[in-house]
Amino acid sequence: MSADWGTVTVGRITLRETFTVTESGLDGRELSLSGQESSPDLTRAQLVVRHDNLLALQDSVIPVTFTDKPERNGYYTVKSVSADYAEWSGEVVTSTWKLDLTRLGTQGSLDLQSRLTGAVRANPYNLAGERWHAPPIGHYGYFTGATNPGVMTRTGADGPHLVYREVPAGSAPRWGCDPTDYLRGRVRFLSGGEELVGCDQECSTTSWSLSNGLVNVTPSVSASLDVQTYSGGAWQPKLWRVFSDTSTEVTSWDAVTLLHNEPEMVTVRLTKGLNPGRFVMDLTMRRGARLVEGYLKRGTADTLTVRLAAMENNTAPASGEYVVATGDDPAGNRFVAGSASNFTPHASGGLSLAATTRLDFFLGAVVNGSSPASGDGAAALRDQYLAAMPETIHGVRR
């Protein structure tokens, strides 16, 4: 008999599916998996990432799906994980792993509950912002109690994504999702072309990307950042320049660090030495968002700036909380940038703040700039930035 291996997907990691799983029902329903990944067939770099990704799963609540054992598909808590790494230099590298999982339930018996916390960003404009939320593509039965939120659809590289607007304050939305759909529309951080899980990871400073299928952020050889928007069936680039003081553009980084890394939100920190001192930029991406959130920080006060690499005509409302292009770019979109700080609009398109050690900001695009969908206009994106909420997801029996 020849071996025809299927796959088991454990959270964001795809592994070779072995023929046997071990189950018990003594203290809750337990499931144990074990196997081995090797190079070859994987490259050494892929094997190392997969090994580290597995170890990052400890205590996570994750979807698990099988090619050949679909009846075992469901949501599980990772009770324990171990992996033995072996390397025969220049020949073979292996990771022999074992996972012990506690079954929470199937998609038919379990709701996912999003606990949305935090406060509206303090801002000098006295704006309340807009509470919004985006579960995975393919979810169903979104429930917030006696008051329903509004809903809109944003189409990205992963397909149409439902986004809920004006989510009732104090609610903890519950929703269902087949485990095979849970990762659709997720936020991804890739380093060297490989998606990373967890935060204890070595990240490339030159080859990385942060994406949710609607916005994709990468480093650029000709600017600080390339913030791409998905529209018209393709990624539309927009180059941005970040300045650590009045005149110094930051085009390279000394270190890249993951601060938070879950399918619903990823935060990455980029650090640049100033010798003496340091300059830090945090970037946050949320599932379903049309924008990337940023935060600049340095130890001593100076002028901090984020602006377009190529000037575009732009305007700001009288209150000054964002700037937006006055005309459509070749892709039919209009850049938008803003902050909860009392910034000065930059003539090239962007924002600046003098005599400061920190500056928060957001960058994105008004898709279909002259006639955006409700919820995608510049003022709506500003409001969604101001009231963006941290999220934790829990399994709740129906």
PDB file of C-alpha atoms in Angstrom, residues 67-358:
ATOM      1  CA  THR A  67      -8.130  16.324   4.679  1.00  0.00           C
ATOM      2  CA  ASP A  68      -8.864  12.661   5.510  1.00  0.00           C
ATOM      3  CA  LYS A  69     -10.601  12.997   8.881  1.00  0.00           C
ATOM      4  CA  PRO A  70     -13.062  15.873   8.361  1.00  0.00           C
ATOM      5  CA  GLU A  71     -15.275  14.608  11.192  1.00  0.00           C
ATOM      6  CA  ARG A  72     -12.534  15.810  13.544  1.00  0.00           C
ATOM      7  CA  ASN A  73     -12.685  19.367  12.192  1.00  0.00           C
ATOM      8  CA  GLY A  74     -13.423  21.864  14.937  1.00  0.00           C
ATOM      9  CA  TYR A  75     -12.065  24.398  17.364  1.00  0.00           C
ATOM     10  CA  TYR A  76      -9.458  23.359  19.899  1.00  0.00           C
ATOM     11  CA  THR A  77      -7.288  24.785  22.657  1.00  0.00           C
ATOM     12  CA  VAL A  78      -3.613  23.855  22.390  1.00  0.00           C
ATOM     13  CA  LYS A  79      -2.963  22.155  25.734  1.00  0.00           C
ATOM     14  CA  SER A  80       0.696  21.417  25.012  1.00  0.00           C
ATOM     15  CA  VAL A  81       3.091  21.443  22.077  1.00  0.00           C
ATOM     16  CA  SER A  82       6.619  20.110  21.675  1.00  0.00           C
ATOM     17  CA  ALA A  83       9.001  19.702  18.750  1.00  0.00           C
ATOM     18  CA  ASP A  84      12.443  18.087  18.486  1.00  0.00           C
ATOM     19  CA  TYR A  85      14.746  19.828  16.015  1.00  0.00           C
ATOM     20  CA  ALA A  86      17.545  17.807  14.416  1.00  0.00           C
ATOM     21  CA  GLU A  87      20.025  18.887  11.744  1.00  0.00           C
ATOM     22  CA  TRP A  88      22.593  16.886   9.825  1.00  0.00           C
ATOM     23  CA  SER A  89      24.573  19.748   8.326  1.00  0.00           C
ATOM     24  CA  GLY A  90      24.174  20.054   4.567  1.00  0.00           C
ATOM     25  CA  GLU A  91      21.950  16.973   4.377  1.00  0.00           C
ATOM     26  CA  VAL A  92      18.701  16.641   6.356  1.00  0.00           C
ATOM     27  CA  VAL A  93      16.818  18.816   8.849  1.00  0.00           C
ATOM     28  CA  THR A  94      13.804  17.462  10.743  1.00  0.00           C
ATOM     29  CA  SER A  95      11.221  18.721  13.211  1.00  0.00           C
ATOM     30  CA  THR A  96       9.446  15.908  15.049  1.00  0.00           C
ATOM     31  CA  TRP A  97       6.401  17.422  16.704  1.00  0.00           C
ATOM     32  CA  LYS A  98       3.544  16.539  19.055  1.00  0.00           C
ATOM     33  CA  LEU A  99       0.348  18.446  19.825  1.00  0.00           C
ATOM     34  CA  ASP A 100      -2.141  17.799  22.637  1.00  0.00           C
ATOM     35  CA  LEU A 101      -5.453  19.526  21.970  1.00  0.00           C
ATOM     36  CA  THR A 102      -8.658  20.030  23.971  1.00  0.00           C
ATOM     37  CA  ARG A 103     -11.754  20.032  21.779  1.00  0.00           C
ATOM     38  CA  LEU A 104     -14.047  23.030  22.278  1.00  0.00           C
ATOM     39  CA  GLY A 105     -16.651  22.047  19.705  1.00  0.00           C
ATOM     40  CA  THR A 106     -17.647  21.891  16.069  1.00  0.00           C
ATOM     41  CA  GLN A 107     -18.914  24.809  14.032  1.00  0.00           C
ATOM     42  CA  GLY A 108     -22.461  23.547  14.683  1.00  0.00           C
ATOM     43  CA  SER A 109     -22.107  23.562  18.475  1.00  0.00           C
ATOM     44  CA  LEU A 110     -19.810  26.514  19.098  1.00  0.00           C
ATOM     45  CA  ASP A 111     -20.100  30.259  18.736  1.00  0.00           C
ATOM     46  CA  LEU A 112     -17.072  32.503  18.484  1.00  0.00           C
ATOM     47  CA  GLN A 113     -17.420  35.545  20.734  1.00  0.00           C
ATOM     48  CA  SER A 114     -15.478  38.723  20.013  1.00  0.00           C
ATOM     49  CA  ARG A 115     -14.810  40.717  23.148  1.00  0.00           C
ATOM     50  CA  LEU A 116     -14.223  44.269  21.963  1.00  0.00           C
ATOM     51  CA  THR A 117     -12.507  46.476  24.513  1.00  0.00           C
ATOM     52  CA  GLY A 118     -10.621  49.717  24.711  1.00  0.00           C
ATOM     53  CA  ALA A 119     -11.631  53.360  24.370  1.00  0.00           C
ATOM     54  CA  VAL A 120     -11.929  55.901  21.592  1.00  0.00           C
ATOM     55  CA  ARG A 121      -8.559  57.488  20.826  1.00  0.00           C
ATOM     56  CA  ALA A 122      -8.288  60.802  22.632  1.00  0.00           C
ATOM     57  CA  ASN A 123      -8.388  63.552  20.029  1.00  0.00           C
ATOM     58  CA  PRO A 124      -8.595  67.350  20.015  1.00  0.00           C
ATOM     59  CA  TYR A 125     -11.595  67.281  17.658  1.00  0.00           C
ATOM     60  CA  ASN A 126     -14.062  65.833  20.205  1.00  0.00           C
ATOM     61  CA  LEU A 127     -14.963  63.059  17.775  1.00  0.00           C
ATOM     62  CA  ALA A 128     -16.582  59.865  19.083  1.00  0.00           C
ATOM     63  CA  GLY A 129     -15.426  57.667  16.196  1.00  0.00           C
ATOM     64  CA  GLU A 130     -17.295  54.631  14.913  1.00  0.00           C
ATOM     65  CA  ARG A 131     -17.230  51.155  16.501  1.00  0.00           C
ATOM     66  CA  TRP A 132     -16.786  48.570  13.764  1.00  0.00           C
ATOM     67  CA  HIS A 133     -15.858  44.915  13.490  1.00  0.00           C
ATOM     68  CA  ALA A 134     -14.955  42.359  10.809  1.00  0.00           C
ATOM     69  CA  PRO A 135     -15.100  38.604  11.538  1.00  0.00           C
ATOM     70  CA  PRO A 136     -13.605  36.145   9.014  1.00  0.00           C
ATOM     71  CA  ILE A 137     -14.903  35.844   5.474  1.00  0.00           C
ATOM     72  CA  GLY A 138     -17.513  33.071   5.499  1.00  0.00           C
ATOM     73  CA  HIS A 139     -18.816  33.620   9.056  1.00  0.00           C
ATOM     74  CA  TYR A 140     -22.560  33.537   9.719  1.00  0.00           C
ATOM     75  CA  GLY A 141     -25.169  34.467  12.322  1.00  0.00           C
ATOM     76  CA  TYR A 142     -23.568  37.697  13.574  1.00  0.00           C
ATOM     77  CA  PHE A 143     -25.447  38.528  16.794  1.00  0.00           C
ATOM     78  CA  THR A 144     -25.187  41.628  18.980  1.00  0.00           C
ATOM     79  CA  GLY A 145     -28.422  41.331  20.977  1.00  0.00           C
ATOM     80  CA  ALA A 146     -31.441  43.602  20.674  1.00  0.00           C
ATOM     81  CA  THR A 147     -29.734  46.136  18.381  1.00  0.00           C
ATOM     82  CA  ASN A 148     -28.319  45.161  15.006  1.00  0.00           C
ATOM     83  CA  PRO A 149     -25.275  46.930  13.526  1.00  0.00           C
ATOM     84  CA  GLY A 150     -25.047  48.227   9.981  1.00  0.00           C
ATOM     85  CA  VAL A 151     -23.193  46.144   7.403  1.00  0.00           C
ATOM     86  CA  MET A 152     -21.098  46.801   4.316  1.00  0.00           C
ATOM     87  CA  THR A 153     -18.953  44.689   1.955  1.00  0.00           C
ATOM     88  CA  ARG A 154     -15.328  45.340   1.060  1.00  0.00           C
ATOM     89  CA  THR A 155     -13.815  43.223  -1.700  1.00  0.00           C
ATOM     90  CA  GLY A 156     -10.163  42.310  -1.346  1.00  0.00           C
ATOM     91  CA  ALA A 157      -7.656  39.745  -2.539  1.00  0.00           C
ATOM     92  CA  ASP A 158      -9.404  37.070  -0.415  1.00  0.00           C
ATOM     93  CA  GLY A 159     -12.882  37.907  -1.725  1.00  0.00           C
ATOM     94  CA  PRO A 160     -15.896  39.852  -0.403  1.00  0.00           C
ATOM     95  CA  HIS A 161     -15.531  40.699   3.295  1.00  0.00           C
ATOM     96  CA  LEU A 162     -18.479  41.757   5.473  1.00  0.00           C
ATOM     97  CA  VAL A 163     -17.741  44.632   7.836  1.00  0.00           C
ATOM     98  CA  TYR A 164     -20.156  45.618  10.610  1.00  0.00           C
ATOM     99  CA  ARG A 165     -20.560  49.299  11.400  1.00  0.00           C
ATOM    100  CA  GLU A 166     -21.928  51.102  14.448  1.00  0.00           C
ATOM    101  CA  VAL A 167     -21.555  47.984  16.575  1.00  0.00           C
ATOM    102  CA  PRO A 168     -23.610  48.579  19.763  1.00  0.00           C
ATOM    103  CA  ALA A 169     -21.509  49.790  22.682  1.00  0.00           C
ATOM    104  CA  GLY A 170     -20.998  47.166  25.367  1.00  0.00           C
ATOM    105  CA  SER A 171     -21.855  44.251  23.074  1.00  0.00           C
ATOM    106  CA  ALA A 172     -19.645  41.186  22.633  1.00  0.00           C
ATOM    107  CA  PRO A 173     -20.700  39.931  19.188  1.00  0.00           C
ATOM    108  CA  ARG A 174     -21.210  36.195  18.700  1.00  0.00           C
ATOM    109  CA  TRP A 175     -20.910  34.525  15.321  1.00  0.00           C
ATOM    110  CA  GLY A 176     -20.502  31.097  13.765  1.00  0.00           C
ATOM    111  CA  CYS A 177     -17.784  30.029  11.355  1.00  0.00           C
ATOM    112  CA  ASP A 178     -16.814  26.754   9.744  1.00  0.00           C
ATOM    113  CA  PRO A 179     -13.192  26.004  10.724  1.00  0.00           C
ATOM    114  CA  THR A 180     -12.313  25.783   7.029  1.00  0.00           C
ATOM    115  CA  ASP A 181     -13.367  29.462   6.645  1.00  0.00           C
ATOM    116  CA  TYR A 182     -11.812  30.872   9.811  1.00  0.00           C
ATOM    117  CA  LEU A 183      -8.539  31.995   8.215  1.00  0.00           C
ATOM    118  CA  ARG A 184     -10.098  33.707   5.198  1.00  0.00           C
ATOM    119  CA  GLY A 185      -9.492  37.455   5.283  1.00  0.00           C
ATOM    120  CA  ARG A 186      -7.013  37.159   8.155  1.00  0.00           C
ATOM    121  CA  VAL A 187      -4.149  39.544   8.826  1.00  0.00           C
ATOM    122  CA  ARG A 188      -0.803  38.069   7.765  1.00  0.00           C
ATOM    123  CA  PHE A 189       2.763  39.020   8.541  1.00  0.00           C
ATOM    124  CA  LEU A 190       5.265  37.457   6.136  1.00  0.00           C
ATOM    125  CA  SER A 191       9.029  37.488   6.603  1.00  0.00           C
ATOM    126  CA  GLY A 192      11.153  36.231   3.726  1.00  0.00           C
ATOM    127  CA  GLY A 193       7.943  35.041   2.060  1.00  0.00           C
ATOM    128  CA  GLU A 194       6.870  32.839   5.010  1.00  0.00           C
ATOM    129  CA  GLU A 195       3.868  33.623   7.242  1.00  0.00           C
ATOM    130  CA  LEU A 196       4.861  33.818  10.896  1.00  0.00           C
ATOM    131  CA  VAL A 197       2.825  32.672  13.908  1.00  0.00           C
ATOM    132  CA  GLY A 198       3.340  34.135  17.375  1.00  0.00           C
ATOM    133  CA  CYS A 199       5.760  36.895  18.352  1.00  0.00           C
ATOM    134  CA  ASP A 200       9.004  35.135  19.303  1.00  0.00           C
ATOM    135  CA  GLN A 201      10.297  35.143  15.735  1.00  0.00           C
ATOM    136  CA  GLU A 202      13.335  36.474  13.882  1.00  0.00           C
ATOM    137  CA  CYS A 203      12.016  38.873  11.224  1.00  0.00           C
ATOM    138  CA  SER A 204      13.707  40.117   8.076  1.00  0.00           C
ATOM    139  CA  THR A 205      14.349  43.872   8.016  1.00  0.00           C
ATOM    140  CA  THR A 206      14.173  44.066   4.200  1.00  0.00           C
ATOM    141  CA  SER A 207      11.753  41.348   3.050  1.00  0.00           C
ATOM    142  CA  TRP A 208       8.465  41.536   4.938  1.00  0.00           C
ATOM    143  CA  SER A 209       4.816  42.337   4.334  1.00  0.00           C
ATOM    144  CA  LEU A 210       1.771  43.112   6.470  1.00  0.00           C
ATOM    145  CA  SER A 211      -1.576  42.471   4.798  1.00  0.00           C
ATOM    146  CA  ASN A 212      -5.276  41.808   5.414  1.00  0.00           C
ATOM    147  CA  GLY A 213      -6.256  41.307   1.774  1.00  0.00           C
ATOM    148  CA  LEU A 214      -7.501  44.911   1.540  1.00  0.00           C
ATOM    149  CA  VAL A 215      -4.272  46.744   2.422  1.00  0.00           C
ATOM    150  CA  ASN A 216      -0.736  45.455   1.942  1.00  0.00           C
ATOM    151  CA  VAL A 217       2.293  47.217   3.458  1.00  0.00           C
ATOM    152  CA  THR A 218       5.883  46.447   2.425  1.00  0.00           C
ATOM    153  CA  PRO A 219       9.264  48.207   2.591  1.00  0.00           C
ATOM    154  CA  SER A 220      10.339  50.050  -0.538  1.00  0.00           C
ATOM    155  CA  VAL A 221      13.734  50.635  -2.140  1.00  0.00           C
ATOM    156  CA  SER A 222      12.668  54.146  -3.165  1.00  0.00           C
ATOM    157  CA  ALA A 223      10.718  55.276  -0.073  1.00  0.00           C
ATOM    158  CA  SER A 224      10.007  54.258   3.519  1.00  0.00           C
ATOM    159  CA  LEU A 225       6.814  52.281   2.890  1.00  0.00           C
ATOM    160  CA  ASP A 226       4.667  51.030   0.026  1.00  0.00           C
ATOM    161  CA  VAL A 227       1.046  51.053   1.222  1.00  0.00           C
ATOM    162  CA  GLN A 228      -0.935  49.147  -1.403  1.00  0.00           C
ATOM    163  CA  THR A 229      -4.716  49.138  -1.716  1.00  0.00           C
ATOM    164  CA  TYR A 230      -6.637  46.289  -3.354  1.00  0.00           C
ATOM    165  CA  SER A 231      -9.061  47.693  -5.925  1.00  0.00           C
ATOM    166  CA  GLY A 232     -10.072  46.846  -9.465  1.00  0.00           C
ATOM    167  CA  GLY A 233      -8.848  43.272  -8.957  1.00  0.00           C
ATOM    168  CA  ALA A 234      -5.213  44.254  -8.292  1.00  0.00           C
ATOM    169  CA  TRP A 235      -2.890  45.847  -5.752  1.00  0.00           C
ATOM    170  CA  GLN A 236      -2.480  49.595  -6.270  1.00  0.00           C
ATOM    171  CA  PRO A 237       0.818  50.944  -4.818  1.00  0.00           C
ATOM    172  CA  LYS A 238       1.355  54.234  -2.989  1.00  0.00           C
ATOM    173  CA  LEU A 239       4.797  55.211  -1.695  1.00  0.00           C
ATOM    174  CA  TRP A 240       5.181  57.033   1.635  1.00  0.00           C
ATOM    175  CA  ARG A 241       8.189  58.709   3.248  1.00  0.00           C
ATOM    176  CA  VAL A 242       8.723  58.626   7.031  1.00  0.00           C
ATOM    177  CA  PHE A 243      11.019  61.200   8.690  1.00  0.00           C
ATOM    178  CA  SER A 244      12.611  60.730  12.112  1.00  0.00           C
ATOM    179  CA  ASP A 245      13.405  64.446  12.386  1.00  0.00           C
ATOM    180  CA  THR A 246      13.110  67.596  10.281  1.00  0.00           C
ATOM    181  CA  SER A 247      15.116  66.243   7.334  1.00  0.00           C
ATOM    182  CA  THR A 248      16.096  62.562   7.873  1.00  0.00           C
ATOM    183  CA  GLU A 249      14.039  60.035   5.929  1.00  0.00           C
ATOM    184  CA  VAL A 250      14.116  56.478   7.309  1.00  0.00           C
ATOM    185  CA  THR A 251      14.584  54.007   4.443  1.00  0.00           C
ATOM    186  CA  SER A 252      16.081  51.058   6.341  1.00  0.00           C
ATOM    187  CA  TRP A 253      15.570  49.445   9.732  1.00  0.00           C
ATOM    188  CA  ASP A 254      17.874  47.766  12.253  1.00  0.00           C
ATOM    189  CA  ALA A 255      15.245  45.412  13.687  1.00  0.00           C
ATOM    190  CA  VAL A 256      11.675  44.234  13.080  1.00  0.00           C
ATOM    191  CA  THR A 257       9.732  42.853  16.049  1.00  0.00           C
ATOM    192  CA  LEU A 258       6.283  41.281  16.263  1.00  0.00           C
ATOM    193  CA  LEU A 259       4.309  42.700  19.204  1.00  0.00           C
ATOM    194  CA  HIS A 260       0.928  41.057  18.519  1.00  0.00           C
ATOM    195  CA  ASN A 261       0.183  38.384  15.945  1.00  0.00           C
ATOM    196  CA  GLU A 262      -3.328  36.949  15.636  1.00  0.00           C
ATOM    197  CA  PRO A 263      -5.595  36.467  12.592  1.00  0.00           C
ATOM    198  CA  GLU A 264      -7.733  39.423  13.687  1.00  0.00           C
ATOM    199  CA  MET A 265      -4.845  41.861  14.301  1.00  0.00           C
ATOM    200  CA  VAL A 266      -1.082  42.111  13.860  1.00  0.00           C
ATOM    201  CA  THR A 267       1.227  44.788  15.291  1.00  0.00           C
ATOM    202  CA  VAL A 268       4.850  45.016  14.189  1.00  0.00           C
ATOM    203  CA  ARG A 269       7.566  47.335  15.514  1.00  0.00           C
ATOM    204  CA  LEU A 270      10.364  48.696  13.307  1.00  0.00           C
ATOM    205  CA  THR A 271      13.409  50.120  15.104  1.00  0.00           C
ATOM    206  CA  LYS A 272      16.107  52.457  13.764  1.00  0.00           C
ATOM    207  CA  GLY A 273      19.179  53.511  15.720  1.00  0.00           C
ATOM    208  CA  LEU A 274      19.833  57.276  15.827  1.00  0.00           C
ATOM    209  CA  ASN A 275      23.252  56.940  17.497  1.00  0.00           C
ATOM    210  CA  PRO A 276      22.564  58.012  20.153  1.00  0.00           C
ATOM    211  CA  GLY A 277      18.907  57.193  20.725  1.00  0.00           C
ATOM    212  CA  ARG A 278      16.421  55.315  18.623  1.00  0.00           C
ATOM    213  CA  PHE A 279      13.407  55.879  16.409  1.00  0.00           C
ATOM    214  CA  VAL A 280      10.498  53.441  16.465  1.00  0.00           C
ATOM    215  CA  MET A 281       7.535  52.942  14.141  1.00  0.00           C
ATOM    216  CA  ASP A 282       4.699  50.599  15.118  1.00  0.00           C
ATOM    217  CA  LEU A 283       2.317  49.411  12.388  1.00  0.00           C
ATOM    218  CA  THR A 284      -1.027  47.759  13.169  1.00  0.00           C
ATOM    219  CA  MET A 285      -3.340  46.008  10.722  1.00  0.00           C
ATOM    220  CA  ARG A 286      -6.861  44.810  11.606  1.00  0.00           C
ATOM    221  CA  ARG A 287      -9.008  42.308   9.771  1.00  0.00           C
ATOM    222  CA  GLY A 288     -11.407  44.096   7.410  1.00  0.00           C
ATOM    223  CA  ALA A 289      -9.717  47.524   7.669  1.00  0.00           C
ATOM    224  CA  ARG A 290      -9.125  49.877   4.747  1.00  0.00           C
ATOM    225  CA  LEU A 291      -6.119  51.436   6.462  1.00  0.00           C
ATOM    226  CA  VAL A 292      -2.926  50.727   8.362  1.00  0.00           C
ATOM    227  CA  GLU A 293      -2.445  52.331  11.765  1.00  0.00           C
ATOM    228  CA  GLY A 294       0.949  53.754  12.716  1.00  0.00           C
ATOM    229  CA  TYR A 295       2.780  55.227  15.689  1.00  0.00           C
ATOM    230  CA  LEU A 296       6.119  57.059  15.597  1.00  0.00           C
ATOM    231  CA  LYS A 297       8.235  57.556  18.705  1.00  0.00           C
ATOM    232  CA  ARG A 298      11.687  58.906  19.566  1.00  0.00           C
ATOM    233  CA  GLY A 299      13.375  59.855  22.834  1.00  0.00           C
ATOM    234  CA  THR A 300      14.024  63.552  22.210  1.00  0.00           C
ATOM    235  CA  ALA A 301      11.601  66.037  20.718  1.00  0.00           C
ATOM    236  CA  ASP A 302      11.838  66.881  17.018  1.00  0.00           C
ATOM    237  CA  THR A 303       9.617  67.152  13.947  1.00  0.00           C
ATOM    238  CA  LEU A 304       8.007  63.857  12.888  1.00  0.00           C
ATOM    239  CA  THR A 305       6.543  63.523   9.395  1.00  0.00           C
ATOM    240  CA  VAL A 306       4.723  60.976   7.241  1.00  0.00           C
ATOM    241  CA  ARG A 307       4.082  62.113   3.667  1.00  0.00           C
ATOM    242  CA  LEU A 308       3.702  60.911   0.116  1.00  0.00           C
ATOM    243  CA  ALA A 309       6.849  60.294  -1.911  1.00  0.00           C
ATOM    244  CA  ALA A 310       5.219  62.006  -4.908  1.00  0.00           C
ATOM    245  CA  MET A 311       3.076  65.049  -4.231  1.00  0.00           C
ATOM    246  CA  GLU A 312      -0.677  64.837  -4.900  1.00  0.00           C
ATOM    247  CA  ASN A 313      -3.082  67.738  -4.587  1.00  0.00           C
ATOM    248  CA  ASN A 314      -4.932  67.384  -1.314  1.00  0.00           C
ATOM    249  CA  THR A 315      -7.215  69.114   1.106  1.00  0.00           C
ATOM    250  CA  ALA A 316      -8.157  68.893   4.772  1.00  0.00           C
ATOM    251  CA  PRO A 317     -11.452  69.646   6.520  1.00  0.00           C
ATOM    252  CA  ALA A 318     -11.570  72.819   8.586  1.00  0.00           C
ATOM    253  CA  SER A 319     -11.075  70.837  11.775  1.00  0.00           C
ATOM    254  CA  GLY A 320      -7.892  69.294  10.321  1.00  0.00           C
ATOM    255  CA  GLU A 321      -8.215  65.683  11.448  1.00  0.00           C
ATOM    256  CA  TYR A 322      -7.232  64.134   8.089  1.00  0.00           C
ATOM    257  CA  VAL A 323      -5.981  64.999   4.608  1.00  0.00           C
ATOM    258  CA  VAL A 324      -7.328  63.476   1.395  1.00  0.00           C
ATOM    259  CA  ALA A 325      -6.537  63.813  -2.304  1.00  0.00           C
ATOM    260  CA  THR A 326      -8.741  66.205  -4.246  1.00  0.00           C
ATOM    261  CA  GLY A 327      -8.771  64.005  -7.358  1.00  0.00           C
ATOM    262  CA  ASP A 328      -8.650  60.330  -8.278  1.00  0.00           C
ATOM    263  CA  ASP A 329      -5.309  58.674  -8.993  1.00  0.00           C
ATOM    264  CA  PRO A 330      -4.869  56.425 -12.080  1.00  0.00           C
ATOM    265  CA  ALA A 331      -6.475  53.518 -10.174  1.00  0.00           C
ATOM    266  CA  GLY A 332      -9.551  55.623  -9.381  1.00  0.00           C
ATOM    267  CA  ASN A 333      -8.739  55.995  -5.672  1.00  0.00           C
ATOM    268  CA  ARG A 334      -7.745  58.882  -3.395  1.00  0.00           C
ATOM    269  CA  PHE A 335      -5.116  58.658  -0.667  1.00  0.00           C
ATOM    270  CA  VAL A 336      -6.158  59.505   2.885  1.00  0.00           C
ATOM    271  CA  ALA A 337      -4.009  60.090   5.948  1.00  0.00           C
ATOM    272  CA  GLY A 338      -4.873  61.299   9.399  1.00  0.00           C
ATOM    273  CA  SER A 339      -4.144  61.309  13.108  1.00  0.00           C
ATOM    274  CA  ALA A 340      -5.732  61.724  16.517  1.00  0.00           C
ATOM    275  CA  SER A 341      -3.053  64.357  17.185  1.00  0.00           C
ATOM    276  CA  ASN A 342      -3.280  68.038  16.304  1.00  0.00           C
ATOM    277  CA  PHE A 343      -0.970  67.714  13.294  1.00  0.00           C
ATOM    278  CA  THR A 344      -0.015  70.092  10.486  1.00  0.00           C
ATOM    279  CA  PRO A 345      -1.003  68.943   6.971  1.00  0.00           C
ATOM    280  CA  HIS A 346       1.990  68.494   4.658  1.00  0.00           C
ATOM    281  CA  ALA A 347       1.840  70.128   1.234  1.00  0.00           C
ATOM    282  CA  SER A 348       2.890  66.900  -0.530  1.00  0.00           C
ATOM    283  CA  GLY A 349       0.029  64.986   1.108  1.00  0.00           C
ATOM    284  CA  GLY A 350       0.494  63.678   4.615  1.00  0.00           C
ATOM    285  CA  LEU A 351       1.045  65.036   8.090  1.00  0.00           C
ATOM    286  CA  SER A 352       3.707  66.490  10.352  1.00  0.00           C
ATOM    287  CA  LEU A 353       4.059  67.434  14.003  1.00  0.00           C
ATOM    288  CA  ALA A 354       6.827  69.662  15.388  1.00  0.00           C
ATOM    289  CA  ALA A 355       8.527  69.550  18.792  1.00  0.00           C
ATOM    290  CA  THR A 356       7.190  66.124  19.695  1.00  0.00           C
ATOM    291  CA  THR A 357       8.444  62.700  20.716  1.00  0.00           C
ATOM    292  CA  ARG A 358       5.471  60.797  19.246  1.00  0.00           C
TER     293      ARG A 358
END
